[in-house]
Coordinates of C-alpha atoms and ligand atoms in Angstrom, one line a residue:
X1 CA -41.6 -114.4 -63.3
X2 CA -41.8 -116.7 -66.0
X3 CA -41.0 -120.1 -65.8
X4 CA -37.7 -118.7 -68.2
X5 CA -36.1 -116.3 -65.6
X6 CA -36.8 -118.8 -62.6
X7 CA -34.6 -121.3 -64.8
X8 CA -31.8 -119.0 -65.3
X9 CA -32.2 -117.5 -61.6
X10 CA -31.9 -121.4 -59.9
X11 CA -29.0 -121.8 -62.1
X12 CA -27.6 -119.0 -61.3
X13 CA -28.3 -119.7 -57.2
X14 CA -25.9 -123.4 -58.1
X15 CA -23.3 -121.6 -60.2
X16 CA -22.6 -118.9 -57.3
X17 CA -23.7 -121.7 -54.5
X18 CA -20.8 -123.8 -56.6
X19 CA -18.3 -121.3 -56.6
X20 CA -18.0 -121.0 -53.4
X21 CA -18.4 -124.2 -52.7
X22 CA -15.0 -123.7 -54.7
X23 CA -13.5 -120.7 -53.6
X24 CA -14.0 -121.9 -49.5
X25 CA -10.9 -125.2 -51.2
X26 CA -8.6 -122.4 -52.6
X27 CA -9.1 -120.0 -49.3
X28 CA -8.0 -123.0 -47.2
X29 CA -4.4 -121.7 -48.8
X30 CA -3.4 -118.8 -47.5
X31 CA -1.0 -116.6 -49.9
X32 CA 2.2 -116.2 -48.8
X33 CA 3.5 -113.0 -48.3
X34 CA 7.0 -113.7 -47.0
X35 CA 8.0 -113.5 -43.2
X36 CA 9.1 -110.8 -40.9
X37 CA 11.8 -112.5 -39.9
X38 CA 14.6 -115.4 -39.7
X39 CA 13.6 -116.4 -36.9
X40 CA 10.0 -116.9 -37.9
X41 CA 10.5 -118.6 -40.9
X42 CA 13.1 -121.3 -39.0
X43 CA 9.9 -123.1 -37.6
X44 CA 8.8 -125.5 -40.6
X45 CA 5.6 -125.6 -39.4
X46 CA 5.4 -122.0 -39.5
X47 CA 5.4 -122.7 -43.7
X48 CA 1.8 -125.1 -43.4
X49 CA -0.5 -122.2 -44.1
X50 CA 0.9 -121.5 -47.8
X51 CA 2.3 -124.2 -49.0
X52 CA 0.7 -127.7 -47.4
X53 CA 1.8 -129.7 -50.3
X54 CA 5.3 -129.6 -49.9
X55 CA 4.9 -129.6 -45.6
X56 CA 2.8 -132.6 -45.7
X57 CA 5.6 -134.7 -47.4
X58 CA 9.0 -133.0 -45.7
X59 CA 6.3 -134.7 -42.8
X60 CA 6.5 -137.4 -44.1
X61 CA 10.7 -138.0 -44.3
X62 CA 10.3 -139.3 -41.4
X63 CA 8.6 -142.6 -42.7
X64 CA 11.0 -145.2 -42.8
X65 CA 8.9 -148.0 -44.7
X66 CA 10.5 -148.5 -48.0
X67 CA 9.3 -151.2 -50.2
X68 CA 12.1 -153.6 -49.7
X69 CA 11.6 -154.9 -53.7
X70 CA 11.7 -151.2 -54.8
X71 CA 15.2 -151.2 -53.9
X72 CA 18.0 -153.7 -52.8
X73 CA 20.3 -151.1 -51.1
X74 CA 19.0 -147.9 -51.0
X75 CA 16.3 -146.8 -47.9
X76 CA 17.0 -146.4 -44.3
X77 CA 16.2 -149.0 -42.6
X78 CA 17.2 -153.3 -42.6
X79 CA 13.9 -155.7 -42.4
X80 CA 14.6 -157.8 -40.1
X81 CA 11.7 -160.4 -39.6
X82 CA 9.2 -158.1 -40.7
X83 CA 10.6 -155.3 -38.7
X84 CA 12.3 -151.7 -39.2
X85 CA 15.4 -151.2 -37.7
X86 CA 18.0 -148.7 -38.2
X87 CA 21.3 -150.2 -40.7
X88 CA 23.8 -150.6 -38.4
X89 CA 27.0 -150.6 -41.1
X90 CA 30.1 -152.0 -37.9
X91 CA 28.0 -154.8 -37.7
X92 CA 27.3 -155.4 -41.2
X93 CA 30.9 -154.1 -42.5
X94 CA 33.2 -155.8 -40.4
X95 CA 36.3 -154.6 -41.9
X96 CA 35.2 -150.9 -41.6
X97 CA 36.4 -151.4 -37.4
X98 CA 39.5 -151.7 -39.6
X99 CA 40.0 -148.9 -42.2
X100 CA 38.0 -146.2 -39.5
X101 CA 40.7 -147.4 -36.5
X102 CA 41.4 -144.5 -33.7
X103 CA 39.0 -142.3 -35.4
X104 CA 35.2 -142.5 -34.2
X105 CA 33.3 -143.9 -37.4
X106 CA 34.6 -147.3 -35.8
X107 CA 33.0 -147.1 -32.8
X108 CA 29.7 -145.7 -34.4
X109 CA 28.0 -145.5 -37.8
X110 CA 24.2 -145.9 -39.1
X111 CA 23.0 -145.6 -42.5
X112 CA 21.2 -142.1 -43.1
X113 CA 18.2 -141.9 -42.8
X114 CA 15.0 -138.9 -43.6
X115 CA 15.5 -135.3 -43.2
X116 CA 13.4 -135.5 -40.3
X117 CA 15.9 -137.5 -38.2
X118 CA 18.9 -135.5 -39.1
X119 CA 18.6 -133.4 -35.9
X120 CA 18.0 -136.7 -33.6
X121 CA 21.3 -138.6 -35.3
X122 CA 23.3 -135.9 -34.1
X123 CA 22.4 -135.9 -30.7
X124 CA 22.6 -139.4 -30.2
X125 CA 25.7 -140.5 -32.1
X126 CA 28.3 -142.3 -30.1
X127 CA 30.6 -140.5 -32.0
X128 CA 30.8 -137.2 -30.8
X129 CA 32.3 -136.2 -27.6
X130 CA 30.4 -134.5 -24.5
X131 CA 27.6 -132.0 -25.4
X132 CA 29.4 -128.9 -24.3
X133 CA 33.3 -129.9 -26.2
X134 CA 31.3 -131.1 -29.7
X135 CA 31.4 -127.2 -31.7
X136 CA 28.5 -126.3 -33.2
X137 CA 29.8 -126.9 -37.1
X138 CA 28.5 -130.4 -36.0
X139 CA 24.8 -129.0 -37.0
X140 CA 25.7 -127.7 -40.0
X141 CA 23.5 -130.1 -41.8
X142 CA 21.1 -131.1 -39.3
X143 CA 19.6 -127.9 -37.6
X144 CA 17.6 -124.9 -40.0
X145 CA 18.4 -123.0 -37.2
X146 CA 22.1 -122.8 -38.0
X147 CA 20.1 -120.2 -40.4
X148 CA 19.2 -117.9 -37.5
X149 CA 22.5 -118.2 -35.7
X150 CA 25.2 -117.7 -38.8
X151 CA 23.0 -114.1 -39.2
X152 CA 23.4 -113.8 -36.3
X153 CA 26.8 -114.1 -35.7
X154 CA 28.7 -114.5 -38.7
X155 CA 31.6 -117.1 -38.4
X156 CA 32.4 -117.0 -34.7
X157 CA 28.6 -119.1 -35.0
X158 CA 31.5 -123.1 -35.9
X159 CA 33.0 -122.2 -32.7
X160 CA 29.7 -122.0 -30.4
X161 CA 29.4 -124.9 -28.7
X162 CA 26.5 -127.7 -29.3
X163 CA 25.0 -127.0 -26.1
X164 CA 24.4 -123.1 -26.5
X165 CA 22.7 -124.1 -30.4
X166 CA 20.8 -126.8 -30.3
X167 CA 16.9 -127.3 -30.4
X168 CA 14.5 -129.1 -31.4
X169 CA 14.7 -128.0 -35.5
X170 CA 15.6 -130.7 -38.1
X171 CA 16.5 -129.7 -41.4
X172 CA 13.3 -127.2 -42.6
X173 CA 12.0 -124.7 -45.7
X174 CA 14.5 -122.1 -44.5
X175 CA 17.2 -124.5 -44.8
X176 CA 16.8 -123.8 -48.4
X177 CA 14.4 -120.9 -49.2
X178 CA 14.2 -117.0 -48.4
X179 CA 12.1 -116.3 -45.7
X180 CA 10.4 -113.6 -48.0
X181 CA 10.0 -115.1 -51.1
X182 CA 10.4 -118.7 -51.2
X183 CA 12.6 -118.3 -53.8
X184 CA 15.4 -121.4 -53.5
X185 CA 18.8 -120.6 -52.3
X186 CA 21.9 -121.1 -50.2
X187 CA 20.9 -120.1 -46.9
X188 CA 24.8 -121.4 -45.9
X189 CA 27.9 -119.4 -46.4
X190 CA 30.7 -121.9 -47.0
X191 CA 28.6 -122.6 -50.3
X192 CA 29.6 -119.3 -51.6
X193 CA 33.1 -119.5 -50.5
X194 CA 33.1 -122.8 -52.2
X195 CA 32.3 -121.7 -55.7
X196 CA 34.4 -119.0 -55.2
X197 CA 37.1 -121.2 -56.4
X198 CA 35.5 -120.9 -60.0
X199 CA 36.5 -124.1 -59.7
X200 CA 33.6 -126.7 -61.2
X201 CA 34.7 -128.4 -64.7
X202 CA 31.5 -129.9 -66.1
X203 CA 28.6 -127.6 -65.1
X204 CA 28.2 -124.2 -64.8
X205 CA 26.2 -124.2 -61.0
X206 CA 24.9 -120.7 -61.8
X207 CA 21.6 -120.5 -60.4
X208 CA 20.9 -124.1 -60.1
X209 CA 18.5 -124.5 -58.0
X210 CA 20.7 -128.5 -56.0
X211 CA 23.6 -126.0 -55.0
X212 CA 20.8 -126.1 -51.8
X213 CA 21.5 -129.5 -51.4
X214 CA 25.0 -128.8 -51.7
X215 CA 25.1 -127.2 -48.2
X216 CA 24.4 -130.8 -46.6
X217 CA 25.4 -133.9 -49.7
X218 CA 28.9 -132.6 -49.4
X219 CA 32.8 -133.7 -48.8
X220 CA 33.6 -131.4 -46.2
X221 CA 36.3 -130.5 -43.0
X222 CA 36.5 -127.7 -40.3
X223 CA 38.6 -124.5 -40.5
X224 CA 41.2 -125.4 -38.2
X225 CA 41.1 -121.8 -37.0
X226 CA 37.8 -120.9 -36.7
X227 CA 35.8 -124.8 -37.0
X228 CA 33.5 -123.0 -40.5
X229 CA 32.8 -126.1 -42.5
X230 CA 34.9 -125.5 -45.6
X231 CA 34.2 -128.0 -49.2
X232 CA 38.1 -129.3 -50.1
X233 CA 37.3 -127.2 -53.5
X234 CA 39.9 -125.6 -54.1
X235 CA 41.6 -127.4 -57.4
X236 CA 37.6 -128.9 -58.2
X237 CA 35.8 -131.6 -57.1
X238 CA 36.6 -134.8 -57.9
X239 CA 38.2 -137.0 -56.6
X240 CA 42.4 -136.3 -57.1
X241 CA 41.7 -132.9 -56.9
X242 CA 39.9 -132.8 -53.3
X243 CA 42.9 -135.4 -51.5
X244 CA 44.9 -132.7 -53.4
X245 CA 43.3 -130.3 -51.6
X246 CA 43.7 -132.0 -48.4
X247 CA 47.2 -132.4 -49.0
X248 CA 47.8 -128.7 -49.3
X249 CA 46.0 -126.9 -46.2
X250 CA 48.0 -129.0 -43.7
X251 CA 46.0 -131.1 -40.9
X252 CA 42.3 -130.9 -40.6
X253 CA 40.3 -131.8 -38.3
X254 CA 39.0 -134.4 -40.4
X255 CA 42.8 -136.6 -40.7
X256 CA 43.8 -138.5 -38.3
X257 CA 46.9 -141.0 -37.3
X258 CA 45.7 -144.5 -38.6
X259 CA 46.0 -146.7 -35.4
X260 CA 47.0 -149.6 -36.6
X261 CA 49.7 -148.5 -39.1
X262 CA 50.5 -144.7 -38.2
X263 CA 49.0 -143.4 -41.7
X264 CA 47.8 -139.8 -41.5
X265 CA 44.4 -140.9 -43.4
X266 CA 41.6 -138.0 -44.3
X267 CA 38.1 -139.5 -43.1
X268 CA 35.1 -138.7 -46.5
X269 CA 31.9 -138.0 -46.3
X270 CA 29.0 -138.1 -48.8
X271 CA 30.1 -136.6 -51.8
X272 CA 26.8 -137.0 -53.8
X273 CA 27.1 -134.0 -55.1
X274 CA 30.5 -133.6 -56.7
X275 CA 30.3 -137.5 -57.8
X276 CA 26.8 -136.6 -59.7
X277 CA 28.2 -133.0 -61.3
X278 CA 32.1 -133.5 -61.4
X279 CA 34.4 -136.1 -62.9
X280 CA 37.3 -137.5 -64.3
X281 CA 34.6 -139.5 -66.1
X282 CA 31.7 -137.4 -66.8
X283 CA 27.8 -138.8 -66.4
X284 CA 25.2 -139.3 -68.9
X285 CA 22.3 -137.1 -66.7
X286 CA 24.4 -135.0 -65.3
X287 CA 25.4 -133.8 -68.9
X288 CA 22.0 -134.4 -69.6
X289 CA 21.5 -131.2 -67.2
X290 CA 19.6 -133.0 -64.5
X291 CA 20.2 -131.7 -60.9
X292 CA 19.2 -133.4 -57.6
X293 CA 15.5 -131.8 -58.4
X294 CA 14.8 -134.0 -60.5
X295 CA 15.1 -137.5 -60.0
X296 CA 14.9 -137.3 -56.0
X297 CA 11.9 -133.8 -56.3
X298 CA 9.3 -135.2 -59.3
X299 CA 6.8 -133.1 -60.1
X300 CA 2.3 -133.3 -58.4
X301 CA -0.2 -132.2 -58.5
X302 CA -1.4 -131.3 -55.5
X303 CA -5.7 -131.6 -55.1
X304 CA -6.5 -128.2 -56.3
X305 CA -5.0 -129.0 -59.6
X306 CA -1.2 -126.5 -59.3
X307 CA 2.0 -128.7 -59.9
X308 CA 4.3 -129.2 -57.4
X309 CA 7.6 -130.9 -56.3
X310 CA 7.5 -133.5 -54.2
X311 CA 9.7 -132.9 -51.2
X312 CA 9.7 -136.7 -49.5
X313 CA 12.7 -137.6 -50.3
X314 CA 14.6 -140.4 -50.5
X315 CA 15.4 -143.5 -53.2
X316 CA 14.0 -142.3 -56.1
X317 CA 13.6 -146.0 -57.0
X318 CA 9.8 -145.5 -55.0
X319 CA 9.3 -143.2 -57.6
X320 CA 10.4 -144.0 -60.8
X321 CA 7.2 -143.4 -63.0
X322 CA 7.6 -140.2 -61.9
X323 CA 11.4 -139.4 -62.2
X324 CA 12.5 -141.9 -64.4
X325 CA 9.6 -142.9 -67.3
X326 CA 9.4 -139.6 -68.9
X327 CA 13.0 -140.9 -70.4
X328 CA 13.1 -144.7 -69.8
X329 CA 9.7 -145.2 -71.1
X330 CA 10.5 -148.1 -73.3
X331 CA 12.2 -150.0 -70.2
X332 CA 9.1 -150.0 -68.2
X333 CA 8.9 -149.5 -64.0
X334 CA 11.0 -152.3 -63.9
X335 CA 13.3 -152.4 -66.5
X336 CA 14.3 -148.9 -64.6
X337 CA 14.6 -150.9 -61.3
X338 CA 16.9 -153.5 -62.4
X339 CA 19.4 -151.6 -64.6
X340 CA 19.9 -148.8 -61.8
X341 CA 20.8 -152.4 -59.4
X342 CA 22.8 -153.5 -62.0
X343 CA 25.5 -150.7 -61.9
X344 CA 25.1 -150.0 -58.4
X345 CA 25.8 -153.9 -57.2
X346 CA 29.2 -153.7 -59.4
X347 CA 30.0 -151.0 -57.5
X348 CA 28.2 -152.0 -54.1
X349 CA 30.6 -155.8 -54.5
X350 CA 33.7 -153.9 -55.4
X351 CA 34.2 -151.5 -53.0
X352 CA 33.3 -154.1 -50.5
X353 CA 35.7 -156.2 -52.0
X354 CA 38.0 -153.3 -51.8
X355 CA 37.5 -153.0 -48.0
X356 CA 38.0 -156.3 -47.4
X357 CA 41.3 -155.2 -49.5
X358 CA 42.2 -152.4 -47.7
X359 CA 41.3 -153.7 -44.4
X360 CA 44.4 -156.8 -45.6
X361 CA 46.5 -154.2 -46.3
X362 CA 46.6 -152.6 -42.9
X363 CA 46.6 -155.5 -41.0
X364 CA 49.8 -156.3 -42.9
X365 CA 51.1 -152.8 -43.1
X366 CA 50.3 -152.7 -39.0
X367 CA 52.5 -156.0 -38.4
X368 CA 55.4 -154.7 -40.5
X369 CA 55.1 -151.7 -38.7
X370 CA 55.1 -153.2 -35.4
X371 CA 58.4 -155.9 -36.2
X372 CA 60.2 -153.0 -37.8
X373 CA 60.6 -155.3 -41.4
X374 CA 60.1 -152.2 -43.0
X375 CA 63.5 -149.9 -44.0
X376 CA 61.8 -145.8 -42.8
X377 CA 61.6 -145.0 -46.4
X378 CA 59.5 -148.0 -47.4
X379 CA 57.5 -147.4 -44.3
X380 CA 56.6 -143.5 -45.4
X381 CA 56.0 -145.5 -48.9
X382 CA 53.2 -147.9 -47.8
X383 CA 51.6 -145.4 -45.1
X384 CA 51.0 -142.6 -48.2
X385 CA 49.4 -145.4 -50.3
X386 CA 47.9 -146.9 -47.3
X387 CA 46.7 -142.8 -47.0
X388 CA 45.4 -142.5 -50.8
X389 CA 44.0 -145.7 -51.2
X390 CA 41.7 -145.1 -48.9
X391 CA 40.4 -141.8 -49.2
X392 CA 39.7 -143.1 -52.8
X393 CA 38.5 -146.0 -52.2
X394 CA 36.4 -143.3 -48.7
X395 CA 35.0 -141.8 -51.6
X396 CA 33.6 -144.3 -53.4
X397 CA 31.9 -146.4 -49.5
X398 CA 30.7 -143.4 -48.1
X399 CA 28.6 -142.0 -51.4
X400 CA 25.1 -142.8 -50.2
X401 CA 24.2 -143.9 -54.1
X402 CA 25.9 -147.1 -54.3
X403 CA 27.4 -145.8 -57.6
X404 CA 24.4 -145.1 -59.3
X405 CA 25.5 -141.1 -59.1
X406 CA 28.8 -141.6 -61.8
X407 CA 29.4 -145.3 -62.1
X408 CA 32.1 -145.2 -64.6
X409 CA 33.5 -142.7 -62.3
X410 CA 33.1 -144.5 -59.2
X411 CA 34.4 -148.1 -60.9
X412 CA 37.1 -145.5 -62.1
X413 CA 38.4 -144.8 -58.8
X414 CA 37.7 -148.0 -57.0
X415 CA 40.1 -149.3 -60.2
X416 CA 42.8 -146.7 -58.4
X417 CA 42.7 -147.9 -55.3
X418 CA 42.8 -151.3 -55.7
X419 CA 46.1 -150.7 -58.0
X420 CA 47.3 -148.8 -55.3
X421 CA 46.0 -151.7 -52.4
X422 CA 48.1 -154.5 -54.8
X423 CA 51.1 -151.8 -54.9
X424 CA 51.1 -151.5 -51.1
X425 CA 51.5 -155.3 -50.7
X426 CA 54.1 -156.1 -52.5
X427 CA 55.6 -153.7 -50.3
X428 CA 55.0 -155.7 -47.2
X429 CA 54.4 -159.1 -48.1
Ligands
HEC1 C1 19.2 -139.4 -62.3 C2 18.4 -139.4 -61.1 C3 19.2 -139.2 -60.1 C4 19.6 -137.6 -59.6 C5 19.7 -136.5 -60.6 C6 20.2 -137.6 -58.2 N1 19.7 -139.0 -57.9 FE1 20.4 -139.3 -56.2 N2 19.4 -141.8 -56.3 C7 19.4 -141.9 -57.2 C8 19.5 -142.8 -57.3 C9 18.6 -144.2 -58.3 C10 19.7 -143.3 -56.0 C11 19.6 -145.0 -55.3 C12 17.7 -145.4 -54.7 C13 18.6 -147.0 -54.4 O1 19.5 -147.5 -54.4 O2 17.4 -147.1 -54.1 C14 20.2 -142.5 -55.5 C15 20.4 -142.1 -54.1 C16 20.0 -141.3 -54.3 C17 20.9 -141.1 -51.5 C18 20.7 -142.0 -51.0 C19 19.1 -142.4 -51.0 C20 18.6 -143.6 -49.9 O3 17.8 -144.9 -50.5 O4 19.9 -144.2 -49.4 C21 21.3 -139.6 -51.5 C22 21.4 -139.3 -50.3 C23 20.5 -139.3 -52.6 N3 20.7 -140.0 -54.2 C24 21.1 -137.9 -52.9 C25 21.3 -137.1 -53.7 C26 22.0 -135.8 -54.6 C27 22.3 -134.7 -53.6 C28 22.1 -135.8 -55.7 C29 22.4 -134.1 -56.4 C30 23.8 -133.9 -56.4 C31 21.4 -136.4 -56.7 N4 20.5 -137.5 -55.4 C32 21.1 -136.4 -57.5 C33 19.4 -141.1 -58.1 C34 19.7 -139.9 -58.8
HEC2 C1 20.7 -129.2 -44.3 C2 21.4 -129.8 -44.7 C3 20.2 -131.1 -45.8 C4 20.3 -130.1 -47.6 C5 20.3 -128.3 -47.4 C6 19.5 -130.9 -47.8 N1 20.3 -132.7 -47.1 FE1 19.5 -134.4 -47.6 N2 20.8 -135.2 -46.0 C7 20.6 -134.5 -45.2 C8 21.0 -135.1 -43.4 C9 22.0 -134.9 -42.6 C10 20.6 -136.8 -44.1 C11 20.6 -137.5 -43.3 C12 19.6 -138.1 -41.6 C13 20.1 -139.1 -41.1 O1 20.2 -140.2 -40.7 O2 19.8 -138.5 -39.9 C14 20.2 -136.1 -45.5 C15 20.2 -137.2 -46.2 C16 18.9 -137.1 -47.1 C17 18.8 -138.9 -48.5 C18 18.1 -140.2 -47.9 C19 17.0 -140.5 -47.0 C20 16.8 -141.6 -46.6 O3 15.6 -142.3 -46.3 O4 17.8 -142.7 -46.8 C21 18.0 -137.7 -49.9 C22 17.7 -139.3 -50.5 C23 18.8 -136.5 -49.5 N3 18.6 -136.2 -48.4 C24 18.4 -136.1 -50.6 C25 18.1 -134.6 -50.5 C26 18.2 -134.0 -51.8 C27 18.1 -134.3 -52.8 C28 19.2 -132.1 -51.0 C29 18.5 -131.3 -51.7 C30 16.7 -130.7 -52.3 C31 19.0 -132.3 -49.9 N4 19.0 -133.5 -49.4 C32 19.5 -131.7 -49.1 C33 20.8 -132.7 -44.8 C34 20.8 -132.7 -46.0
HEC3 C1 16.8 -129.5 -49.2 C2 16.1 -128.5 -49.9 C3 14.6 -128.2 -49.3 C4 14.0 -128.5 -48.2 C5 14.2 -128.5 -47.0 C6 12.7 -128.0 -48.4 N1 12.5 -127.0 -50.7 FE1 11.1 -126.6 -50.6 N2 11.7 -126.6 -52.8 C7 13.7 -127.2 -53.2 C8 13.7 -127.4 -54.4 C9 15.2 -128.0 -54.9 C10 12.6 -126.7 -54.8 C11 11.9 -126.6 -56.4 C12 12.9 -127.9 -57.2 C13 12.8 -127.2 -58.3 O1 13.0 -126.7 -59.2 O2 12.0 -129.1 -59.6 C14 11.6 -126.9 -54.1 C15 10.1 -125.3 -54.9 C16 9.2 -125.6 -53.4 C17 8.4 -124.5 -53.6 C18 8.0 -124.1 -55.1 C19 6.9 -125.0 -55.5 C20 6.8 -126.2 -55.8 O3 6.5 -127.1 -55.0 O4 7.7 -126.5 -56.5 C21 7.1 -124.1 -52.3 C22 6.3 -123.4 -53.0 C23 8.0 -124.9 -51.8 N3 9.5 -125.9 -52.1 C24 7.7 -125.1 -50.0 C25 8.8 -125.2 -49.1 C26 8.1 -125.8 -48.3 C27 7.1 -125.2 -46.9 C28 9.2 -126.7 -46.8 C29 9.2 -126.7 -45.7 C30 8.0 -127.2 -45.1 C31 10.9 -126.9 -48.0 N4 9.7 -126.4 -49.5 C32 11.4 -127.5 -47.3 C33 14.0 -127.6 -51.9 C34 13.9 -127.5 -50.4
HEC4 C1 16.4 -136.5 -68.9 C2 16.5 -137.7 -69.2 C3 16.1 -138.8 -68.2 C4 16.2 -139.3 -66.3 C5 14.8 -138.2 -66.4 C6 16.6 -139.8 -66.2 N1 17.0 -140.4 -67.3 FE1 18.4 -142.4 -66.6 N2 19.3 -141.9 -69.1 C7 19.2 -141.3 -69.4 C8 20.0 -141.3 -70.8 C9 20.4 -140.4 -72.5 C10 21.2 -142.8 -70.5 C11 21.9 -143.1 -71.4 C12 21.1 -143.4 -72.3 C13 20.6 -145.2 -72.7 O1 21.6 -145.8 -71.8 O2 19.5 -145.1 -72.7 C14 20.6 -142.7 -69.1 C15 21.3 -144.6 -68.1 C16 20.1 -144.7 -67.4 C17 21.0 -146.2 -67.0 C18 22.3 -146.6 -67.6 C19 21.8 -147.7 -68.2 C20 22.4 -149.2 -68.5 O3 22.1 -150.1 -68.7 O4 24.0 -148.5 -68.8 C21 20.1 -146.2 -66.1 C22 20.4 -147.8 -64.8 C23 19.4 -145.0 -66.0 N3 19.3 -143.8 -66.5 C24 18.5 -145.4 -64.8 C25 17.2 -143.7 -64.6 C26 17.2 -143.6 -63.4 C27 16.8 -144.2 -62.3 C28 16.4 -142.6 -63.6 C29 15.2 -141.4 -62.8 C30 15.2 -142.4 -61.0 C31 16.7 -142.1 -64.2 N4 16.7 -143.0 -65.1 C32 16.3 -140.5 -64.9 C33 18.1 -140.2 -69.3 C34 17.6 -139.6 -68.7

């Protein structure tokens, strides 16, 4: 054998070894061929072998250690003497005990945190009755088991008791992905039903992957008869349209007679989807076609060099470079955070000032009612104002971006709430 051939053989051998080595790396990830059943796919751990990068980030939603230098208004925890603690809203914002008086949110209300805690937090909340009396509907945005149960029992699932269905299975892959081809989907049937109203005005929801987020990051109430989750989108998604929906359906579970004023008020819940995409003032980012995933799930590159989407949902201000700098390179990372917090601080201060003003109005109306110093029609008018002002204020207060998702709309809504509170004060003072 001459030297040249020997050399070529040696090179081929090295090449073959390298190839085998590479293949071993690639083989670690199995090819996804679908799950045979929803039950199998409801176990998020079962997806790890096929999509390890997304799986590991999904697990990492349990991290509570956001750098307080990155975000002033976001994040799940507070730092007290360097220790991470859950944020107790009732201690931080005392006006909530007045605005929600007579409703469970005035007894227990913590700031939201990562998907890993969704189920645990609803199991531990001080807001709900005993397990046997809690409807399974409360699990709708907390557990992947809902997908299996809805398939099995249809709408009857929602009126089963909590104890019958709750297991240790927080929000996971099957909530947003089809079990056969892993495509992005909204599994809950109530999203499809809400879309049937065809009331979106600013954007076309057709085929959007962020409809998966609309399963949970939306305002909702229970259907009075079936306890099924209902999105109040009959007339549209703006705050006025949603209040019109409550006015037209009769009293639902999230409405209560306010303990201090006697007004019938409705509790709004986290309308991230609606504020971002819809409003009388439209929002620059939604207008450009961005969806939740563009900022909350930016593109990453895994060890093998493949692109995938970030699955550790948290404040985008912790990953500005991946989410914002493509468009805002001129501002730089610090500039993006500064400008974001400038729009947030305006909303944050206004929503808290109005929280105090609303609580002040509530106390005065309550006192006037007790003293009997108002005519029946004055009392009725003031209660109607309370209902409307509280709905507007709450819509922004419970939205989790402190106005960032649509700051012009958030300011418009709060300004309307303030005008109403002032009108109400004129009646009771
Ligand atoms: C243009 C970028 C962008 C888009 C698109 C976007 N968000 Fe956000 N989101 C943000 C920013 C910025 C914050 C504020 C984070 C902070 O205060 O640290 C935020 C905050 C949040 C929070 C609270 C996070 C926390 O740390 O408390 C949630 C929940 C959320 N967004 C959900 C959504 C949903 C659901 C959608 C789609 C309807 C969406 N976002 C679309 C940028 C975006
Ligand atoms: C099945 C319900 C469900 C779906 C689907 C869902 N979320 Fe959530 N999300 C929750 C719940 C519940 C919480 C709060 C958990 C807690 O506080 O225990 C939450 C919290 C968050 C937070 C706050 C995390 C933090 O650290 O404060 C962000 C950001 C977020 N979700 C983004 C999204 C985005 C983006 C989508 C769509 C791709 C989405 N979520 C889809 C239920 C859901
Ligand atoms: C809250 C909803 C949600 C959950 C939970 C979720 N995903 Fe995703 N996933 C998405 C969305 C939305 C996209 C598409 C993002 C885009 O279009 O940019 C996506 C994309 C993907 C993709 C396509 C490649 C990529 O990364 O873009 C895979 C694979 C995937 N997810 C796997 C998983 C696995 C595995 C889990 C569970 C460990 C999981 N996902 C949990 C919403 C979710
Ligand atoms: C697809 C492009 C695009 C992406 C991605 C994007 N933005 Fe924007 N953003 C814009 C445009 C366009 C405007 C309006 C024009 C302007 O102010 O430059 C804007 C405006 C803003 C403003 C208002 C600034 C002001 O002072 O009025 C803030 C704050 C902002 N973006 C923050 C963010 C953050 C935070 C992210 C990432 C989480 C982000 N943007 C992602 C395109 C984008």
